[in-house]
Amino acid sequence: MRAGDALPVELPDAVREAVLAPLVDHHCHGVRRDDLTRALFETLITEADLPAPPGTTHFDTPAGLAVRRWCAPLLGLDPHVPPAVYLARRAELGAAEVNRRLLREAGIVAFLVDTGINGSCLLSAAEMGRLGGAAADEIVRTEQVEQAVAASTASGVSYISDLNDNLAAKAARAVGFTSVVAHPHGLDFDPARPSRGAVIAAANRRLADPQDRLADPVLLRHLLWAVVDVARERSLPLQFHTGYGAPGLDPHRADPTLMTGFIRATQPIGVPLVLMHCHPFHRQAAHLATVFPHVYVDVGLVPAHTAAGAAAVVGELLELVPFHKQLFGSDGHGVAETCYLGALYYRRGLAGALAVRLAAGEWSVPDAARVAHMIGSGNARRIYHL
Amino acid sequence: MRAGDALPVELPDAVREAVLAPLVDHHCHGVRRDDLTRALFETLITEADLPAPPGTTHFDTPAGLAVRRWCAPLLGLDPHVPPAVYLARRAELGAAEVNRRLLREAGIVAFLVDTGINGSCLLSAAEMGRLGGAAADEIVRTEQVEQAVAASTASGVSYISDLNDNLAAKAARAVGFTSVVAHPHGLDFDPARPSRGAVIAAANRRLADPQDRLADPVLLRHLLWAVVDVARERSLPLQFHTGYGAPGLDPHRADPTLMTGFIRATQPIGVPLVLMHCHPFHRQAAHLATVFPHVYVDVGLVPAHTAAGAAAVVGELLELVPFHKQLFGSDGHGVAETCYLGALYYRRGLAGALAVRLAAGEWSVPDAARVAHMIGSGNARRIYHL
Amino acid sequence: MRAGDALPVELPDAVREAVLAPLVDHHCHGVRRDDLTRALFETLITEADLPAPPGTTHFDTPAGLAVRRWCAPLLGLDPHVPPAVYLARRAELGAAEVNRRLLREAGIVAFLVDTGINGSCLLSAAEMGRLGGAAADEIVRTEQVEQAVAASTASGVSYISDLNDNLAAKAARAVGFTSVVAHPHGLDFDPARPSRGAVIAAANRRLADPQDRLADPVLLRHLLWAVVDVARERSLPLQFHTGYGAPGLDPHRADPTLMTGFIRATQPIGVPLVLMHCHPFHRQAAHLATVFPHVYVDVGLVPAHTAAGAAAVVGELLELVPFHKQLFGSDGHGVAETCYLGALYYRRGLAGALAVRLAAGEWSVPDAARVAHMIGSGNARRIYHL
């Protein structure tokens, strides 16, 4: 069953086709190429990085029930099979076959893959595309570029030029940048471009211990501004992880409105800024996407994680954000189930919202179909120049 | 078609009549009296102050689709006509006729007009009333009074007395005050009344450049407390713009709970404080309206801007706020479409919420009708002494 | 009519039985044993501590309509009777009989009673259980223990040991602790355990005026860490009041994500932290419960206060929080109506959410029943060792 065959409502043909049309997944990660233990599989269907408490399981989550409901049939099982049955069948088929089935059935026409958390155990962008029967492009994780520069450059002065050169070199082979400044620092960073002197001094300190994850606020800001410069030259968007995320994050510092100053400062430059996930700040992000012409939003991994409750979140984004500012991105990572469920619940949520609007006589059929195409692929094609 | 004829649900007669009864629009602005270019019209149906990105249009928003759906028939067009057709017909009829139709069909019994963003191109309060077939009263923008005093007074000492005099003079012809302290400063202001000495010193600094928009935190606080004093004498409410708004605003500083200290300090004084728009902090505002006897709320421009999704927001306010604390205000501004859609989507959202409660056996018909009357006009009549 | 007999939807038998099964109310307070004036009754069905404005009544709230709708029949009245009729009948029956009916009909199998706001006018935990036909256990209010120690100990040094001894003594007869640090201070407290020297110095200052409510940030943190130590030894959970609450609270400082640092610091210790009420930050709390293995959540008093709108809030918790991390707690206090309505609206909201998931083919019947049992009583039995 294709993701789109599981729409929860009747829709006019044109709208149904628009919802089922192949999606551009503008932000996902590679999935594991190897067979997984139950413990590892469980942590990959949640944002937690530890096992569930004794006597409980991460399968007892909205996403866990969704895996059993929607992914099981793709492995030839009945819906709702117990976790152990699902995982046994998964092992029997092998990771390659499971990945192939789930990625292909997600109905994706292009994967834009954040390669920042790479490793030989994860599929590359090209492999994601090949298995999923889709095109694939790379999104450059800016912190990864910085890490490589910090590990190889000679001085604070060369740090600046090497960072520029490396960002430009990466940009030549990629369709966008992504930043995780929310995680080591928070989005409440000083929006001003730091002075060259301050950057050199901070870089010299950083070179004393270049293996550490970048945490210096001056260098984080410098990195963002260096990326903005390169992105402007290349007409590439810059993505930000915001809101819902891993336990290392301080959630109250991941509210995207905390970076309103930076958004305002970059507005004349015109580089598209994409606020990702955002939950529970997606209505705050909606405000930004509404008033700033270069701000875009998605709800990322949230549909897959809220699963049976995804319609509410998808609906809350549709409530205010201009339709030319919304994107589909699964933020799938680790296991192909997250990519598949991301596409499925995005489509189910959107289908439900469109059906309500059509039934209430609010939107015309052509408008509903057009909005579905814009969010599902058109906006991504435009800003990523696909 | 009157706004009320477009209810999305069946309701018992008494409830239907209550929802359709004329509304007091306790906060709106004047609309343009002149014919508008497409570019200008587009910025007036959004909170953005810039055009949509190349290849996109502000018509591709919930409000844009709503204009085509609901306003087009009032201009004699089919629902869902393309933007160009809508605007051509609008130009053909002329602004005066369009304003007359839309304001009249909004079903408003009284417009309380914030005259703070005046200019000869906007209708006055009296004109809004005349075109809309309604009464009209003035809400005084406190910052505008201050600006005039700063431009004309002689010294920091006279600034204090002139401000008091001017506020009192304005109050004599108005039904309330409004503050936009959220915009130049944020709602995280020091709640304490500043000392006379501090005010005089700050005023003397301000008089050096009186054309600037007021930004000094001491004078902003002084202005609020001066208004509270006058409002208490005259039994007038004080409105605050909070939450959703223009790009100049820092959204995370527009959360109304940031001014809880001020709310607590003014509680014994009893001046009604009205928190407006509030989205996405309307549940935070609900908390304040529930626990403080002098706090009132509306969702202002949000129903018109969320349009087909307005029911969720209207429902979230109804979820916790005492029914005697909620108000209807369209916050319409610039084009009469915003006033009309504000009334229409408020009514549609409320009708839906009441229908659910009646169908579930939660509320009686008389209670549902009574609540609709309270929110639609009764509460405003009480606190604005209409 | 039992709470469960008033489900708003049809459900398969197994799910219906699970929703109607007796609940563990993991956090409530005693209710008044005496007959109440209308003025007092009104303030006990709201979080406000003052009368409604002149000409209005706290009965015109979602909770007020719910009292008339659902509690009236338990007193032998028609639904929707006027407040005066309800209160007259309440007085006629007497508080003891009213409490007996409402507590018993709530369908609770165990009350875990926060005895922190005690007084002879409130029922004790044992009395709550006896009237409600349920077991009863005590939740220790940590600030109350501290107050008693501050009033009796000799010095800053003995303060530390006396606090430990008293907490341990209380723990021996209780099933959990509760903290109201959100109220005097806010949840943005320094997460670090304070030094012994700093505690002794602060305690010596406190002993100069021990009747005051604890407000010193060093002692508040010390209290939390002292409780964590005792709770670990005894395997007891620690509850936090967060979000929606009384007017003394600064709402923006009651966001549970502000204590993420403390949550992270206590994670290796393993003491379950229960975030209560949370509204309007329940989606923020959901994030914490998802990523930290020792964090649990409820929406406490919110279902009773949102009443006819409770389904949205219950649904928003179900949207992301692992099912083994959600708890039912009425936070009932003052009048037994709040306990009864808390149970009723929790069940109605959950029933609605489950019906939607079953109708959409999302969840199986056994899973839906299992989730209802987990949230309604299973999770509480596990973490409170009932």
mmCIF file of N, CA and C in Angstrom, chain B residues 33-84:
data_model
loop_
_atom_site.group_PDB
_atom_site.id
_atom_site.type_symbol
_atom_site.label_atom_id
_atom_site.label_comp_id
_atom_site.label_asym_id
_atom_site.label_seq_id
_atom_site.Cartn_x
_atom_site.Cartn_y
_atom_site.Cartn_z
ATOM 1 N N ARG B 33 -9.909 54.914 2.306
ATOM 2 C CA ARG B 33 -11.009 55.489 1.561
ATOM 3 C C ARG B 33 -10.721 55.517 0.052
ATOM 4 N N ASP B 34 -9.467 55.231 -0.329
ATOM 5 C CA ASP B 34 -9.080 55.372 -1.738
ATOM 6 C C ASP B 34 -9.009 54.012 -2.435
ATOM 7 N N ASP B 35 -8.972 54.048 -3.745
ATOM 8 C CA ASP B 35 -8.808 52.819 -4.515
ATOM 9 C C ASP B 35 -7.351 52.373 -4.414
ATOM 10 N N LEU B 36 -7.159 51.059 -4.403
ATOM 11 C CA LEU B 36 -5.847 50.518 -4.040
ATOM 12 C C LEU B 36 -5.228 49.745 -5.193
ATOM 13 N N THR B 37 -3.916 49.829 -5.301
ATOM 14 C CA THR B 37 -3.197 48.965 -6.238
ATOM 15 C C THR B 37 -3.214 47.540 -5.705
ATOM 16 N N ARG B 38 -2.935 46.574 -6.582
ATOM 17 C CA ARG B 38 -2.874 45.196 -6.122
ATOM 18 C C ARG B 38 -1.788 45.035 -5.055
ATOM 19 N N ALA B 39 -0.649 45.665 -5.268
ATOM 20 C CA ALA B 39 0.461 45.522 -4.315
ATOM 21 C C ALA B 39 0.036 46.000 -2.922
ATOM 22 N N LEU B 40 -0.643 47.154 -2.894
ATOM 23 C CA LEU B 40 -1.045 47.688 -1.596
ATOM 24 C C LEU B 40 -2.145 46.818 -0.979
ATOM 25 N N PHE B 41 -3.113 46.409 -1.801
ATOM 26 C CA PHE B 41 -4.168 45.545 -1.275
ATOM 27 C C PHE B 41 -3.568 44.291 -0.652
ATOM 28 N N GLU B 42 -2.595 43.715 -1.342
ATOM 29 C CA GLU B 42 -1.989 42.472 -0.821
ATOM 30 C C GLU B 42 -1.363 42.668 0.556
ATOM 31 N N THR B 43 -0.662 43.783 0.743
ATOM 32 C CA THR B 43 -0.037 43.951 2.068
ATOM 33 C C THR B 43 -1.086 44.253 3.141
ATOM 34 N N LEU B 44 -2.266 44.712 2.716
ATOM 35 C CA LEU B 44 -3.293 45.032 3.718
ATOM 36 C C LEU B 44 -4.126 43.814 4.132
ATOM 37 N N ILE B 45 -3.949 42.690 3.465
ATOM 38 C CA ILE B 45 -4.647 41.477 3.938
ATOM 39 C C ILE B 45 -3.685 40.529 4.660
ATOM 40 N N THR B 46 -2.514 41.035 5.024
ATOM 41 C CA THR B 46 -1.526 40.238 5.767
ATOM 42 C C THR B 46 -0.872 41.139 6.801
ATOM 43 N N GLU B 47 -0.209 40.540 7.771
ATOM 44 C CA GLU B 47 0.564 41.330 8.726
ATOM 45 C C GLU B 47 1.947 41.672 8.185
ATOM 46 N N ALA B 48 2.338 41.064 7.054
ATOM 47 C CA ALA B 48 3.621 41.422 6.446
ATOM 48 C C ALA B 48 3.565 42.855 5.940
ATOM 49 N N ASP B 49 4.713 43.497 5.836
ATOM 50 C CA ASP B 49 4.720 44.838 5.272
ATOM 51 C C ASP B 49 5.543 44.895 3.977
ATOM 52 N N LEU B 50 5.798 43.730 3.428
ATOM 53 C CA LEU B 50 6.538 43.629 2.170
ATOM 54 C C LEU B 50 5.767 42.713 1.228
ATOM 55 N N PRO B 51 6.048 42.814 -0.084
ATOM 56 C CA PRO B 51 5.386 41.894 -1.013
ATOM 57 C C PRO B 51 5.780 40.454 -0.712
ATOM 58 N N ALA B 52 4.959 39.530 -1.162
ATOM 59 C CA ALA B 52 5.314 38.116 -1.091
ATOM 60 C C ALA B 52 6.510 37.865 -2.006
ATOM 61 N N PRO B 53 7.285 36.791 -1.759
ATOM 62 C CA PRO B 53 8.459 36.515 -2.602
ATOM 63 C C PRO B 53 8.065 36.410 -4.078
ATOM 64 N N PRO B 54 9.023 36.674 -4.980
ATOM 65 C CA PRO B 54 8.746 36.577 -6.415
ATOM 66 C C PRO B 54 8.067 35.256 -6.759
ATOM 67 N N GLY B 55 7.055 35.341 -7.585
ATOM 68 C CA GLY B 55 6.340 34.128 -7.991
ATOM 69 C C GLY B 55 5.268 33.693 -7.026
ATOM 70 N N THR B 56 5.110 34.431 -5.919
ATOM 71 C CA THR B 56 4.071 34.068 -4.943
ATOM 72 C C THR B 56 3.201 35.301 -4.689
ATOM 73 N N THR B 57 2.143 35.100 -3.936
ATOM 74 C CA THR B 57 1.203 36.195 -3.665
ATOM 75 C C THR B 57 0.608 36.045 -2.265
ATOM 76 N N HIS B 58 0.351 37.170 -1.635
ATOM 77 C CA HIS B 58 -0.313 37.125 -0.326
ATOM 78 C C HIS B 58 -1.754 36.623 -0.437
ATOM 79 N N PHE B 59 -2.262 36.478 -1.660
ATOM 80 C CA PHE B 59 -3.581 35.841 -1.792
ATOM 81 C C PHE B 59 -3.503 34.348 -1.461
ATOM 82 N N ASP B 60 -2.304 33.774 -1.530
ATOM 83 C CA ASP B 60 -2.178 32.352 -1.184
ATOM 84 C C ASP B 60 -1.950 32.190 0.311
ATOM 85 N N THR B 61 -2.894 32.690 1.046
ATOM 86 C CA THR B 61 -2.921 32.611 2.502
ATOM 87 C C THR B 61 -4.349 32.251 2.894
ATOM 88 N N PRO B 62 -4.551 31.826 4.131
ATOM 89 C CA PRO B 62 -5.936 31.591 4.556
ATOM 90 C C PRO B 62 -6.815 32.824 4.332
ATOM 91 N N ALA B 63 -6.292 34.008 4.674
ATOM 92 C CA ALA B 63 -7.108 35.215 4.497
ATOM 93 C C ALA B 63 -7.350 35.514 3.022
ATOM 94 N N GLY B 64 -6.359 35.264 2.189
ATOM 95 C CA GLY B 64 -6.511 35.525 0.760
ATOM 96 C C GLY B 64 -7.589 34.646 0.144
ATOM 97 N N LEU B 65 -7.582 33.368 0.500
ATOM 98 C CA LEU B 65 -8.644 32.491 -0.010
ATOM 99 C C LEU B 65 -10.006 32.933 0.525
ATOM 100 N N ALA B 66 -10.015 33.434 1.745
ATOM 101 C CA ALA B 66 -11.285 33.858 2.354
ATOM 102 C C ALA B 66 -11.843 35.097 1.663
ATOM 103 N N VAL B 67 -10.984 35.999 1.261
ATOM 104 C CA VAL B 67 -11.453 37.168 0.509
ATOM 105 C C VAL B 67 -12.162 36.699 -0.753
ATOM 106 N N ARG B 68 -11.533 35.777 -1.477
ATOM 107 C CA ARG B 68 -12.118 35.300 -2.729
ATOM 108 C C ARG B 68 -13.416 34.531 -2.476
ATOM 109 N N ARG B 69 -13.456 33.795 -1.368
ATOM 110 C CA ARG B 69 -14.636 32.986 -1.080
ATOM 111 C C ARG B 69 -15.817 33.806 -0.595
ATOM 112 N N TRP B 70 -15.562 34.682 0.375
ATOM 113 C CA TRP B 70 -16.676 35.306 1.088
ATOM 114 C C TRP B 70 -16.938 36.750 0.688
ATOM 115 N N CYS B 71 -15.892 37.466 0.283
ATOM 116 C CA CYS B 71 -16.113 38.873 -0.077
ATOM 117 C C CYS B 71 -16.551 39.009 -1.528
ATOM 118 N N ALA B 72 -16.064 38.113 -2.374
ATOM 119 C CA ALA B 72 -16.422 38.212 -3.792
ATOM 120 C C ALA B 72 -17.942 38.278 -3.998
ATOM 121 N N PRO B 73 -18.736 37.415 -3.361
ATOM 122 C CA PRO B 73 -20.191 37.512 -3.576
ATOM 123 C C PRO B 73 -20.777 38.866 -3.177
ATOM 124 N N LEU B 74 -20.188 39.522 -2.197
ATOM 125 C CA LEU B 74 -20.714 40.836 -1.810
ATOM 126 C C LEU B 74 -20.434 41.880 -2.876
ATOM 127 N N LEU B 75 -19.470 41.600 -3.747
ATOM 128 C CA LEU B 75 -19.210 42.500 -4.866
ATOM 129 C C LEU B 75 -19.917 42.013 -6.132
ATOM 130 N N GLY B 76 -20.793 41.019 -5.977
ATOM 131 C CA GLY B 76 -21.542 40.530 -7.130
ATOM 132 C C GLY B 76 -20.786 39.511 -7.962
ATOM 133 N N LEU B 77 -19.764 38.894 -7.381
ATOM 134 C CA LEU B 77 -18.954 37.906 -8.104
ATOM 135 C C LEU B 77 -19.232 36.512 -7.565
ATOM 136 N N ASP B 78 -18.816 35.523 -8.351
ATOM 137 C CA ASP B 78 -18.889 34.155 -7.848
ATOM 138 C C ASP B 78 -17.834 33.949 -6.759
ATOM 139 N N PRO B 79 -18.111 33.023 -5.874
ATOM 140 C CA PRO B 79 -17.058 32.666 -4.913
ATOM 141 C C PRO B 79 -15.824 32.141 -5.651
ATOM 142 N N HIS B 80 -14.647 32.369 -5.073
ATOM 143 C CA HIS B 80 -13.380 31.788 -5.554
ATOM 144 C C HIS B 80 -12.870 32.412 -6.847
ATOM 145 N N VAL B 81 -13.379 33.536 -7.251
ATOM 146 C CA VAL B 81 -12.831 34.151 -8.473
ATOM 147 C C VAL B 81 -11.348 34.450 -8.266
ATOM 148 N N PRO B 82 -10.580 34.496 -9.348
ATOM 149 C CA PRO B 82 -9.148 34.802 -9.209
ATOM 150 C C PRO B 82 -8.933 36.196 -8.616
ATOM 151 N N PRO B 83 -7.796 36.396 -7.989
ATOM 152 C CA PRO B 83 -7.489 37.708 -7.396
ATOM 153 C C PRO B 83 -7.655 38.859 -8.376
ATOM 154 N N ALA B 84 -7.206 38.682 -9.612
ATOM 155 C CA ALA B 84 -7.269 39.799 -10.560
ATOM 156 C C ALA B 84 -8.719 40.193 -10.835
#
